[in-house]
Tab-separated table of C-alpha atoms and ligand atoms in Angstrom:
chain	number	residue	atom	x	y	z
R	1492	UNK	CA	-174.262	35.066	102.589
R	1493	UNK	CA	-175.200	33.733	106.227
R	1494	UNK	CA	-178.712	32.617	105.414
R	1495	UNK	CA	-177.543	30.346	102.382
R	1496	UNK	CA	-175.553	28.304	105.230
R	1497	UNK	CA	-176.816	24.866	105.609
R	1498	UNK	CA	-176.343	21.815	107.242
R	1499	UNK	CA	-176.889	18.825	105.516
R	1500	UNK	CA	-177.226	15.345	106.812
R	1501	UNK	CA	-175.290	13.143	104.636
R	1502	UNK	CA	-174.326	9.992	104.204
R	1503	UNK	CA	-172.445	9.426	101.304
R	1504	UNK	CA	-175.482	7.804	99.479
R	1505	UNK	CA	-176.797	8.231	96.239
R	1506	UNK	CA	-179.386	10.930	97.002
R	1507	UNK	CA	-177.326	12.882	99.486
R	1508	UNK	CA	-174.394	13.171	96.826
R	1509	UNK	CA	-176.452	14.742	94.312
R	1510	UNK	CA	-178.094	17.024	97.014
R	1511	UNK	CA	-174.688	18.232	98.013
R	1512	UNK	CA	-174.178	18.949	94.276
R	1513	UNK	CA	-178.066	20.716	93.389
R	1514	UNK	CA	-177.133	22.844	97.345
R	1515	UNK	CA	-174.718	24.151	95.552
R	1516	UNK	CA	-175.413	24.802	92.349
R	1517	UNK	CA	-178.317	27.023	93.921
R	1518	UNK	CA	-175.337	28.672	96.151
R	1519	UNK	CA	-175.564	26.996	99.601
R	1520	UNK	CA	-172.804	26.827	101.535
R	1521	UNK	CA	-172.828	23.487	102.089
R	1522	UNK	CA	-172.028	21.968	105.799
R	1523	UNK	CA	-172.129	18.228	105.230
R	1524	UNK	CA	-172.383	16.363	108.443
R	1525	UNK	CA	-172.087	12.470	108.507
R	1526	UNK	CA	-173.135	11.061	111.229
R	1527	UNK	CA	-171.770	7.432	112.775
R	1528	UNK	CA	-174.940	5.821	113.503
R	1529	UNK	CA	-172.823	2.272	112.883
R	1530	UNK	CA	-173.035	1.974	109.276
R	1531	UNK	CA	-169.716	0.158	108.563
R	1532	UNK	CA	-168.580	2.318	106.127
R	1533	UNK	CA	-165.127	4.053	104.989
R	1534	UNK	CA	-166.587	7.440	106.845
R	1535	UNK	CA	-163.465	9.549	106.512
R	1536	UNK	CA	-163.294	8.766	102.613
R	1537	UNK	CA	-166.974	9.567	102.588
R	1538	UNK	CA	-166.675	13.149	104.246
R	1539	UNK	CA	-163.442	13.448	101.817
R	1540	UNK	CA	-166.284	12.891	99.062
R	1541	UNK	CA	-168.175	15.522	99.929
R	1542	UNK	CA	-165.534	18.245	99.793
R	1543	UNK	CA	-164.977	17.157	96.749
R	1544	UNK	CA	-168.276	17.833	95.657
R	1545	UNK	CA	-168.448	21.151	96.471
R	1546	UNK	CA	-169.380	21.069	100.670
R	1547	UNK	CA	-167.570	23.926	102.366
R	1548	UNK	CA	-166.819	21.654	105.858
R	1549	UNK	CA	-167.900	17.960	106.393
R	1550	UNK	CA	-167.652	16.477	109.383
R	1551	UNK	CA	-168.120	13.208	111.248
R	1552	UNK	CA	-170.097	13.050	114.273
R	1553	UNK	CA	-170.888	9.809	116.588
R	1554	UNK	CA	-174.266	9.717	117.766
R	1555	UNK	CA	-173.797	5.743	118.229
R	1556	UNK	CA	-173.361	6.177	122.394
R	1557	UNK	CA	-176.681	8.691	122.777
R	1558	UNK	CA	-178.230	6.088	121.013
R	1559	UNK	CA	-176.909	3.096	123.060
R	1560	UNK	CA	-178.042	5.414	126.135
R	1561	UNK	CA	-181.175	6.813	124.937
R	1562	UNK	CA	-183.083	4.459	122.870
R	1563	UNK	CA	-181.675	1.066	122.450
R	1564	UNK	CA	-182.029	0.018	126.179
R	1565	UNK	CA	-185.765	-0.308	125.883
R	1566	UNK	CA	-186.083	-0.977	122.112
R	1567	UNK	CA	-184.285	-4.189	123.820
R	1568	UNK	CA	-185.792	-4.480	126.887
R	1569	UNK	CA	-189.666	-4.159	125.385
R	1570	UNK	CA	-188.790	-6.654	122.630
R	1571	UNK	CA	-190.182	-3.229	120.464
R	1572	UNK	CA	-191.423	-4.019	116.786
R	1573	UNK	CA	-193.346	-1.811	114.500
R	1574	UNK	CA	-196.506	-3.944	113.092
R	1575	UNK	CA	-195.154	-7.054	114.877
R	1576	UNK	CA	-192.513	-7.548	112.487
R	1577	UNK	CA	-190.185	-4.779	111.895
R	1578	UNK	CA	-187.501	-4.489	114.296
R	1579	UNK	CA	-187.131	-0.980	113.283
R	1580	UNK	CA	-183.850	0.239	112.717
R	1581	UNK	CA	-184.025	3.489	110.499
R	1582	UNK	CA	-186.491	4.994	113.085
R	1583	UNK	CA	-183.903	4.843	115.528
R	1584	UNK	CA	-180.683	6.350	113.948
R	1585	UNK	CA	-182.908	9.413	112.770
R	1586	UNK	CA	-183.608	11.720	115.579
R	1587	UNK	CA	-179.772	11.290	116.571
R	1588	UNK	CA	-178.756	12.310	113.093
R	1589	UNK	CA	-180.936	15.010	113.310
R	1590	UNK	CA	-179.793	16.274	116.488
R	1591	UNK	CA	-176.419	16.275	115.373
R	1592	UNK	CA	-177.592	18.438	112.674
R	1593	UNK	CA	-179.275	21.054	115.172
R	1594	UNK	CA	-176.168	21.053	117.075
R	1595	UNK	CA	-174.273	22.299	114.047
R	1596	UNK	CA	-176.334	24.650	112.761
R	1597	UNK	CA	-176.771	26.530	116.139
R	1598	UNK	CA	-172.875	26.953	116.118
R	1599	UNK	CA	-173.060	27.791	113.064
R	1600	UNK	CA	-175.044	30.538	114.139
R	1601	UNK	CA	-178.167	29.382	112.192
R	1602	UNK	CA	-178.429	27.491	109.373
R	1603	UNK	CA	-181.334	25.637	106.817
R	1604	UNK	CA	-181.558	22.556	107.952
R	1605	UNK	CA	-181.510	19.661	104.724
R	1606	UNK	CA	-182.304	16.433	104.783
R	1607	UNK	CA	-182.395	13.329	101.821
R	1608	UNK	CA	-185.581	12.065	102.462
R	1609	UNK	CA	-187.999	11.527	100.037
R	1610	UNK	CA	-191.767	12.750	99.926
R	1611	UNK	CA	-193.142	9.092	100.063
R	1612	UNK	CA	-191.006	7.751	103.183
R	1613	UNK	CA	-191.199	7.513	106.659
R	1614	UNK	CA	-188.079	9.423	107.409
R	1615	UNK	CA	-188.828	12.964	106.258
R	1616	UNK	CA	-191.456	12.713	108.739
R	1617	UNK	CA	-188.926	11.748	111.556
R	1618	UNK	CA	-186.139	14.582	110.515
R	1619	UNK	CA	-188.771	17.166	110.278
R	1620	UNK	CA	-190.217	16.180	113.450
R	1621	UNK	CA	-186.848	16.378	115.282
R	1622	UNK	CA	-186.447	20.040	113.527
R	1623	UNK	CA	-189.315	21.201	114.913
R	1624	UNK	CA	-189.022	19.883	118.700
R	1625	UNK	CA	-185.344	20.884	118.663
R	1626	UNK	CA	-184.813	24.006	116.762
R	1627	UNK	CA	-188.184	25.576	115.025
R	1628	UNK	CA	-186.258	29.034	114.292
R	1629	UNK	CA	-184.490	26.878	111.303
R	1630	UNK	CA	-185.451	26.693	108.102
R	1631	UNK	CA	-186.061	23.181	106.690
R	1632	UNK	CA	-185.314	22.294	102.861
R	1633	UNK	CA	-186.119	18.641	101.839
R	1634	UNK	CA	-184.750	18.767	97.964
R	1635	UNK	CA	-186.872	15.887	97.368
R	1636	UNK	CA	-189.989	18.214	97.824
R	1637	UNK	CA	-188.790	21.139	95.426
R	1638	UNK	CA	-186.269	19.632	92.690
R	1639	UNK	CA	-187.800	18.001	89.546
R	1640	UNK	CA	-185.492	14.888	89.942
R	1641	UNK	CA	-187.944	11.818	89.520
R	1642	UNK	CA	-186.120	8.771	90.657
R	1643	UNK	CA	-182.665	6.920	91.272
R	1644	UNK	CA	-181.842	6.748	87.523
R	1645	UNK	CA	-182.576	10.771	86.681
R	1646	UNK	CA	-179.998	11.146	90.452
R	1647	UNK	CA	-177.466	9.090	88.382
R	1648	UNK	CA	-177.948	10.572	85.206
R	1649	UNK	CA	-178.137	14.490	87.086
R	1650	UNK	CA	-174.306	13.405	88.509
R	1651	UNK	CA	-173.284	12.364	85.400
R	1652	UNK	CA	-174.150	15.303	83.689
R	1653	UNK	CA	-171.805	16.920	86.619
R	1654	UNK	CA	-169.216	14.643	85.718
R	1655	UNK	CA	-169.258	12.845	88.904
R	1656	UNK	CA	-169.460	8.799	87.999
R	1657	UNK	CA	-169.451	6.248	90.826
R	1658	UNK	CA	-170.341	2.337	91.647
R	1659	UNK	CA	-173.765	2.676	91.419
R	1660	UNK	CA	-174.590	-0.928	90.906
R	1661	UNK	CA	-176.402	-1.364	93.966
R	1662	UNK	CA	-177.757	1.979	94.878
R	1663	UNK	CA	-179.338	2.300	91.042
R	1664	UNK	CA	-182.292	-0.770	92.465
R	1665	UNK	CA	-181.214	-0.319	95.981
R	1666	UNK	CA	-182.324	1.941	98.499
R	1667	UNK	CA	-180.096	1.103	101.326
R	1668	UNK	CA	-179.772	2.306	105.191
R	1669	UNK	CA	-177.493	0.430	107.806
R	1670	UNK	CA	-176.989	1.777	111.438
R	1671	UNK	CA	-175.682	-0.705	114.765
R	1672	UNK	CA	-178.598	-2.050	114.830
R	1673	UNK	CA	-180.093	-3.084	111.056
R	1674	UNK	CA	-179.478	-2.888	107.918
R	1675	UNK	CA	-182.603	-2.208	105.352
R	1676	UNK	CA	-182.761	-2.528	101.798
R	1677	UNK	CA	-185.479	-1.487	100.291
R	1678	UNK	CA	-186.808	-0.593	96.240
R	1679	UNK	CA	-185.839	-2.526	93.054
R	1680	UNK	CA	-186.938	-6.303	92.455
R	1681	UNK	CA	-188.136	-5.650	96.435
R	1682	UNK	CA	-191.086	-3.246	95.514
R	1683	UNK	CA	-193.621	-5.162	93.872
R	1684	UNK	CA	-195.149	-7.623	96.157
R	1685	UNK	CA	-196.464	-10.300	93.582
R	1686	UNK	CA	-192.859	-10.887	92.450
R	1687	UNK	CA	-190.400	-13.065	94.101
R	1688	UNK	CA	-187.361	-11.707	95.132
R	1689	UNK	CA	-184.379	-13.454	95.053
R	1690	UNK	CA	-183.168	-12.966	98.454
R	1691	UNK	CA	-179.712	-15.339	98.592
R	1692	UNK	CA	-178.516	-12.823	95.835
R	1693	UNK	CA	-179.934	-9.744	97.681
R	1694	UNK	CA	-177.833	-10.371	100.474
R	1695	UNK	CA	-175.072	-11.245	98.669
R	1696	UNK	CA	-174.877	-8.308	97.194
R	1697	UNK	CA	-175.564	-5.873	100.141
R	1698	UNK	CA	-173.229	-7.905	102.179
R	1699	UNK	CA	-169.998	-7.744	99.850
R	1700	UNK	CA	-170.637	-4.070	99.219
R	1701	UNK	CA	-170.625	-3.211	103.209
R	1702	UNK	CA	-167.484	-3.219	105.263
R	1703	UNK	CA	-168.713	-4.763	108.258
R	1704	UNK	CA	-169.885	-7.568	105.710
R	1705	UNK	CA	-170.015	-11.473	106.115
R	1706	UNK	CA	-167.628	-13.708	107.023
R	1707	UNK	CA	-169.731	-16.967	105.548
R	1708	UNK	CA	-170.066	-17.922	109.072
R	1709	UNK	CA	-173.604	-18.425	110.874
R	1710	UNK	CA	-172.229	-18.072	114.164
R	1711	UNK	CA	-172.357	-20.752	116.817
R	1712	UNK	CA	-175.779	-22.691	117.032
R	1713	UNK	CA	-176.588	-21.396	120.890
R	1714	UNK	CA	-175.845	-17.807	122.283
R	1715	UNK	CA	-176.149	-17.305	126.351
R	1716	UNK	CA	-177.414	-13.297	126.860
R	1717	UNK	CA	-177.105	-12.112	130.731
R	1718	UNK	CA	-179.645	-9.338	131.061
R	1719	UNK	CA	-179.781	-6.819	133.478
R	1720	UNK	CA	-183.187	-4.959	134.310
R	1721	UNK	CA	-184.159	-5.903	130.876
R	1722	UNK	CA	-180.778	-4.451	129.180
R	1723	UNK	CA	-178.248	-7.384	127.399
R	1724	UNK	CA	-175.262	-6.961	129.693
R	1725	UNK	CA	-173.298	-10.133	128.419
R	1726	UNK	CA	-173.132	-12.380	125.841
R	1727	UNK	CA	-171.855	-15.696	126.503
R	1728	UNK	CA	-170.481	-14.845	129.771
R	1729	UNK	CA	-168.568	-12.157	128.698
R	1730	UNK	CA	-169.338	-8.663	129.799
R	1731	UNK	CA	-169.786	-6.135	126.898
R	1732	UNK	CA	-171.199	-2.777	126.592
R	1733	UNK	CA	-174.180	-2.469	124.366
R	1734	UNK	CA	-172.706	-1.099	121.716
R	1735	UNK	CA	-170.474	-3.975	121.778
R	1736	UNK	CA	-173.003	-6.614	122.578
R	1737	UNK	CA	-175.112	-5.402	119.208
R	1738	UNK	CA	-172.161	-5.634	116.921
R	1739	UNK	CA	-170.909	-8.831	118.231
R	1740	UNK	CA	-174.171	-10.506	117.344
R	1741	UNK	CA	-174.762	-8.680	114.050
R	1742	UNK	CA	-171.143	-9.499	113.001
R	1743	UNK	CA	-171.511	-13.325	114.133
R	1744	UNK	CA	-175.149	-13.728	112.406
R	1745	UNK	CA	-174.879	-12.121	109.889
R	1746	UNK	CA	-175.177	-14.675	106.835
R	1747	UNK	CA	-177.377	-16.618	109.121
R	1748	UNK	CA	-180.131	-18.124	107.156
R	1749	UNK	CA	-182.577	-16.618	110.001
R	1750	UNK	CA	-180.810	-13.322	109.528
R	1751	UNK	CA	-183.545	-11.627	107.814
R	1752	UNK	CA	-187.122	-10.492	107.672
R	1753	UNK	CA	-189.082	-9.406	104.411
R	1754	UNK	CA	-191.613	-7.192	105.316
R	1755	UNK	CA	-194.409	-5.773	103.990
R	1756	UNK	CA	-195.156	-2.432	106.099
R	1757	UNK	CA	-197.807	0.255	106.510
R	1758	UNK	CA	-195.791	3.574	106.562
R	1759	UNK	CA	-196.867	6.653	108.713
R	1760	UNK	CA	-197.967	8.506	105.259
R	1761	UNK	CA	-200.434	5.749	104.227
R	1762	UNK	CA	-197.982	4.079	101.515
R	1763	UNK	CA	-197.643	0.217	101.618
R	1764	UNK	CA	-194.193	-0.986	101.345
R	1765	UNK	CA	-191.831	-3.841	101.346
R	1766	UNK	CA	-188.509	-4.455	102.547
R	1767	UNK	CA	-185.830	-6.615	103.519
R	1768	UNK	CA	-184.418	-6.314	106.742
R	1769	UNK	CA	-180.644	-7.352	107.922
R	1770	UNK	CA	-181.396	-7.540	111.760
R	1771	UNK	CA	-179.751	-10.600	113.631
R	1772	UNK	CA	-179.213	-8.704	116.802
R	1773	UNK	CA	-182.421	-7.643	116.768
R	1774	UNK	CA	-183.672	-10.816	116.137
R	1775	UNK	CA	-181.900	-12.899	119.116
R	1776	UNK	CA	-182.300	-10.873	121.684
R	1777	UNK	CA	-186.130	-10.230	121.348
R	1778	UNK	CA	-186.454	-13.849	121.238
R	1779	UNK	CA	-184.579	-14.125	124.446
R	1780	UNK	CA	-186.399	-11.166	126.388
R	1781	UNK	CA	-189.324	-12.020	125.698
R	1782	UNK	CA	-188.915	-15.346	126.598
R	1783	UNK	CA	-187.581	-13.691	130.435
R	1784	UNK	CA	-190.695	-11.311	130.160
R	1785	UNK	CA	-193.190	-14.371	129.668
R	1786	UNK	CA	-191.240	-16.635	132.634
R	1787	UNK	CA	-190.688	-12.651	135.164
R	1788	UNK	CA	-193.966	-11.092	134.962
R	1789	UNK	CA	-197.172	-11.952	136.478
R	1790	UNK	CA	-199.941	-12.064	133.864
R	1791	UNK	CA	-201.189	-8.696	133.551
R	1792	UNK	CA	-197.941	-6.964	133.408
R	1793	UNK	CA	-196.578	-8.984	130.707
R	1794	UNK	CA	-200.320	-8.239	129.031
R	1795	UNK	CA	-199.411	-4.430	129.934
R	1796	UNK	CA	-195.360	-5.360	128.898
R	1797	UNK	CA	-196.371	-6.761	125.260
R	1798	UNK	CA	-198.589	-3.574	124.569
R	1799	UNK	CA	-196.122	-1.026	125.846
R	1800	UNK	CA	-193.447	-2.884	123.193
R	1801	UNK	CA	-195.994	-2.142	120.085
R	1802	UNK	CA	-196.811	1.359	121.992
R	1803	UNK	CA	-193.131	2.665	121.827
R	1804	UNK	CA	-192.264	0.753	118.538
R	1805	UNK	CA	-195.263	2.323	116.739
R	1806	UNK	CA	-194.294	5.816	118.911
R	1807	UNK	CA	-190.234	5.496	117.382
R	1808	UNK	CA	-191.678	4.422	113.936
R	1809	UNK	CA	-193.716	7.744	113.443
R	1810	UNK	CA	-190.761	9.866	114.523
R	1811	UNK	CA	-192.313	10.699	117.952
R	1812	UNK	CA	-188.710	10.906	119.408
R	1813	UNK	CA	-188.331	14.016	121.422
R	1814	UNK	CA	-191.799	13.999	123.038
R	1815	UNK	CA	-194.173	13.626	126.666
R	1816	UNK	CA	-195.049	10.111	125.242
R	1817	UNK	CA	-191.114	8.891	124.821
R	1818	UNK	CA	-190.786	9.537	128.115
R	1819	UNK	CA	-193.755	8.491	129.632
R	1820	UNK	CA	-193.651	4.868	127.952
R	1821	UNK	CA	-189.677	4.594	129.009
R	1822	UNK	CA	-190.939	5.283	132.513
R	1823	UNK	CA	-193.464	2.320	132.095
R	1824	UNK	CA	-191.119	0.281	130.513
R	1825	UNK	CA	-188.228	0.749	132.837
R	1826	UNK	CA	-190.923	-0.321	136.061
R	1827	UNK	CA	-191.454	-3.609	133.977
R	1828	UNK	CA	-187.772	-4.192	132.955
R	1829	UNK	CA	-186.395	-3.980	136.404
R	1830	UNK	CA	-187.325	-7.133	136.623
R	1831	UNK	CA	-186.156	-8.825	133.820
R	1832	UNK	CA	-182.783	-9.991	134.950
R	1833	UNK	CA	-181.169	-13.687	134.160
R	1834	UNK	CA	-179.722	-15.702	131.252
R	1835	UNK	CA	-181.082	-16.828	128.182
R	1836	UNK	CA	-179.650	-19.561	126.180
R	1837	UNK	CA	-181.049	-19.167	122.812
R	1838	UNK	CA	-180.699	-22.123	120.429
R	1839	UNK	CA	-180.329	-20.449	116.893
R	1840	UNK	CA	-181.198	-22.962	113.896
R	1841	UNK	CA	-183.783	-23.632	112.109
R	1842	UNK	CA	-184.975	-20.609	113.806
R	1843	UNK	CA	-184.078	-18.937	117.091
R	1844	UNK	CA	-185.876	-19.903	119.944
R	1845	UNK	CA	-185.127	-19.684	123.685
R	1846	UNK	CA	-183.869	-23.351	125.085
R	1847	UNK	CA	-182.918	-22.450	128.792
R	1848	UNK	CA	-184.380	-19.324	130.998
R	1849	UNK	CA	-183.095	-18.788	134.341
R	1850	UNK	CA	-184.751	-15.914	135.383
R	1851	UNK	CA	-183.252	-13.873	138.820
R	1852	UNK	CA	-187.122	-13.023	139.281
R	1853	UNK	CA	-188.902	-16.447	138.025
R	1854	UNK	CA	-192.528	-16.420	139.269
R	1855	UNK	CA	-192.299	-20.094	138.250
R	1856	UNK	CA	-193.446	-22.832	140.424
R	1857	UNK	CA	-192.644	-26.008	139.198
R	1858	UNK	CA	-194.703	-27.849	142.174
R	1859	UNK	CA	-197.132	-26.277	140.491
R	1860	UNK	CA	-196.356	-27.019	136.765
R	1861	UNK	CA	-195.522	-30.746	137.048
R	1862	UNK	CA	-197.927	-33.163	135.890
R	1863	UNK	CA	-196.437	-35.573	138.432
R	1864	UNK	CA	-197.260	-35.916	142.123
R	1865	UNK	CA	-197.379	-32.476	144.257
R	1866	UNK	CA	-199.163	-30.148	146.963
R	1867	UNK	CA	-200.627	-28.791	144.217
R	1868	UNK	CA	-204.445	-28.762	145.332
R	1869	UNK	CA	-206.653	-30.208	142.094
R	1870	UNK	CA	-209.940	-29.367	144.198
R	1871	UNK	CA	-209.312	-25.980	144.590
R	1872	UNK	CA	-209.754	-25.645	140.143
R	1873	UNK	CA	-213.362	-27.049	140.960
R	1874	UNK	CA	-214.267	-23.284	142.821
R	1875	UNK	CA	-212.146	-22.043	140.391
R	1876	UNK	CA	-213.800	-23.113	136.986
R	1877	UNK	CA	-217.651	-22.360	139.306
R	1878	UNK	CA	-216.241	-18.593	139.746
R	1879	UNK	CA	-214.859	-17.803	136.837
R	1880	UNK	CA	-217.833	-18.994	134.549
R	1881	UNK	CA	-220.445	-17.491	136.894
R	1882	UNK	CA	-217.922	-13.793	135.822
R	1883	UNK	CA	-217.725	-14.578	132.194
R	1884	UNK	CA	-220.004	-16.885	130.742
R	1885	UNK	CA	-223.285	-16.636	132.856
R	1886	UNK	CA	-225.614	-18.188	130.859
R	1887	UNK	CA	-226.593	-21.825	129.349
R	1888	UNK	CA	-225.676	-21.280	126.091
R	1889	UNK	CA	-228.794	-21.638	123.552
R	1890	UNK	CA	-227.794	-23.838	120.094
R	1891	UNK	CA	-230.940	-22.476	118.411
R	1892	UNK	CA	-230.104	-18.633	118.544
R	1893	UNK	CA	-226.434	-19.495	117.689
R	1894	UNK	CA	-226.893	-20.761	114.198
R	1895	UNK	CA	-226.404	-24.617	114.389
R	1896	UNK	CA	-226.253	-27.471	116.415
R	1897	UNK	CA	-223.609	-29.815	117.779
R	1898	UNK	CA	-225.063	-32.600	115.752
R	1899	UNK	CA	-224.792	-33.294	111.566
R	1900	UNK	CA	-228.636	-33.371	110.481
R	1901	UNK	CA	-229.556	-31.066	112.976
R	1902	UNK	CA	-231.932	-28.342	112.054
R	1903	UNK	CA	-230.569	-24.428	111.844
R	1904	UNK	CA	-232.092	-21.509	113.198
R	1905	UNK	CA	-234.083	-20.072	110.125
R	1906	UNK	CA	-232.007	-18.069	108.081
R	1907	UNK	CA	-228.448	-18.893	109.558
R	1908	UNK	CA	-226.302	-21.286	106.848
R	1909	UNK	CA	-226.314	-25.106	107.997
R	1910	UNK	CA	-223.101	-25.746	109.353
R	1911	UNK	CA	-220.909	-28.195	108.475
R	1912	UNK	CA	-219.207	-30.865	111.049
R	1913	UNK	CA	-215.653	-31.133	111.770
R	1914	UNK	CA	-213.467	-33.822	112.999
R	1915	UNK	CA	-212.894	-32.575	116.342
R	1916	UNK	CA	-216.806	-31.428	116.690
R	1917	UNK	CA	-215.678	-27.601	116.140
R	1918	UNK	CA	-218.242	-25.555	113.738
R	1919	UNK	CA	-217.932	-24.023	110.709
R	1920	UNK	CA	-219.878	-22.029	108.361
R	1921	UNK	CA	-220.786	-24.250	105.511
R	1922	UNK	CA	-219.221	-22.749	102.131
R	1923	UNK	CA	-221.303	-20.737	100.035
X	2721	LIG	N1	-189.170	1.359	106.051
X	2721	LIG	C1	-188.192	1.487	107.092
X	2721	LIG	C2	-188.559	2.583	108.035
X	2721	LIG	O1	-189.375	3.392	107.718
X	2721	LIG	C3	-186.802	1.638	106.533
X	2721	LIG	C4	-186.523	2.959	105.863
X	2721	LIG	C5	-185.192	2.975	105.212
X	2721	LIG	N2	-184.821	4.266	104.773
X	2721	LIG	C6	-184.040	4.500	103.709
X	2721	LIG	N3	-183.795	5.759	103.450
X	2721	LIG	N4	-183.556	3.577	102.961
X	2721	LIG	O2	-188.030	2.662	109.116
């Protein structure tokens, strides 16, 4: 019976449920582990709901201070985004949840190794990845791969059929995934980018279902972060660990009308998608270290600073977790963040932005930034502008083989389009 034990990351969702039910109705022995990635949910009552379903043990495991340890501090420090606008989220939680997972099984003495992503998503690439780098002598079964379940309503309809109902009122449009640092909601109304989505009642809805939910406030209009070699170490003067510091600002911003992002996202298997993502945390505290990066780092680091935070962002997005490149961009990242130390005040409404930076390291002059009397030496830009052109430019530039003229009326170089004149004297194709 030992090879039909197997450890299944659940989480109390809609798909997981009806995997724990299909495991064992094809006589698994189901091992349901739920791991505490900082979704605020009743956990115990959900592991009770798996034993109910049929899972031989279910357990809850708390991968939320390997994260804080392992992965947040630079998410944080790099300001990391995947395409510029997620704040990822899901990508993060995974490879703990997985590892959890490994863990199990190899005290289990083996075990298959299940997972509820779908064939279409992101995440079965980061579960499977984690398998493989941590344990490649398991088996891996992704129902979503085998079972001829299409969709959310055929899940709800298999579990009635098993006489299991539930509150699926949100999870029947909803695909939902919260950890401590966002919250995502994706499918329904959300997947079709030509329609508008009605996002007040979107969030109304996710937020009453979740515990950790909405207390109608938006928080206080400014929020002081004290950083520490690029890691939030206090939040309006009051020291907090990260895990604390996250929450805090999550819980506070919640219902913020700034709150959110809708995204439209290229996924690592090629399918364009669009979500909604919960991620005031997130959101704050990239505004603020960046805004240390830009006033702490000479020019070409924070060049070499900004690329590094797409880098590991697109690295964490494609499930890249346990690999050389994790570690080699943390290294990076860590040289550039020891320097990021100070306090931000960020002013929150209409939109965040960063009001005051007092930066430990400023390489800030403001002798040299005043437009008022100073040592500043206005000659030496003379040598300056006679240098740099000589470098980039080189050349007179020549109107005729550049398609126009300065001038209205003048006379285009054959076969280039007249352009057309601009207040301002800037050039632009004339329309077709
Ligand atoms: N698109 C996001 C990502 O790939 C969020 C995925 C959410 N996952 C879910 N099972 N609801 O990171």
């Amino acid at each position: 019976m030992s090879d039909k034990k197997c450890v299944l990351a659940y989480s109390g969702g809609l798909d997981t449920t009806t995997i724990v039910v299909w495991l064992r109705e094809r006589g698994y022995e189901v091992h349901a582990v739920l791991i505490d990635v900082g979704q605020e949910e009743d956990l115990p009552a959900l592991c009770e709901k798996a034993l109910q379903l049929g899972a031989k043990t279910a357990e809850i495991r708390d991968a939320r201070p390997a994260m804080c340890q392992h992965v947040l501090p630079w998410v944080i420090g790099l300001g990391a985004t995947y395409e510029g606008t997620y704040h990822l989220g899901t990508a993060l939680a995974r490879p703990f949840i997985a590892a959890e997972q490994v863990r199990l099984a190899k005290q289990l003495g083996g075990a298959t190794l299940v997972h509820g992503a779908t064939g279409k998503g992101n995440d079965q690439i980061r579960f499977e990845f984690a398998y493989r780098s941590l344990a490649p002598e398991c088996e891996v079964l992704a129902p979503w791969k085998v079972w001829d379940i299409g969709g959310r309503s055929d899940m709800i309809a298999y579990l009635r059929k098993h006489g299991i109902e539930g509150d699926y009122a949100l999870t029947k449009d909803f695909s939902l995934d919260e950890n401590l640092w966002h919250l995502s909601v994706e499918g329904g109304p959300l997947e079709d980018p030509s329609a508008t989505v009605r996002i007040e009642e979107v969030l109304k809805g996710v937020n009453d279902r979740f515990a950790g939910g909405v207390n109608g406030s938006h928080g206080e209009l400014t929020a002081t972060i004290t950083f520490e070699q690029g890691v939030p170490v206090a939040y309006n003067g009051e020291r907090l660990s990260l895990l604390e510091l996250v929450a805090t600002l999550n819980h506070e911003y919640r219902s913020a009308p700034w709150a959110w992002d809708l995204v439209i996202e290229n996924r690592f298997t090629g399918v364009k998608s669009r979500g909604l993502y919960i991620n005031p945390a997130a959101k704050l505290l990239h505004v603020a270290i960046d805004a240390l990066a830009r006033t702490s780092l000479n020019k070409p680091t924070y060049d070499q600073y900004v690329e590094l935070g797409k880098q590991y962002g697109a690295m964490l997005y494609r499930g890249e977790f346990f690999s050389d490149q994790r570690v080699m961009l943390q290294a990076a990242a860590t040289a550039a963040m020891q320097h990021l130390s100070g306090d931000v005040t960020v002013h929150l409404e209409p939109v965040p932005y960063a009001a005051t930076i007092n930066a430990d390291a400023a390489i800030f002059s403001k002798n040299v930034a005043t437009f008022e009397k100073s040592d500043f030496s206005h000659q030496d830009a003379a040598g300056f502008i006679r240098l740099t052109w000589m470098t980039s430019i080189g050349k007179p530039f020549a109107e005729e083989t550049h398609g126009g003229t300065l001038e209205t009326g003048g006379k285009p170089a054959s076969g280039v389009r007249k352009a057309k004149s601009v207040p301002g004297g800037r050039l632009v194709p004339a329309a077709v």
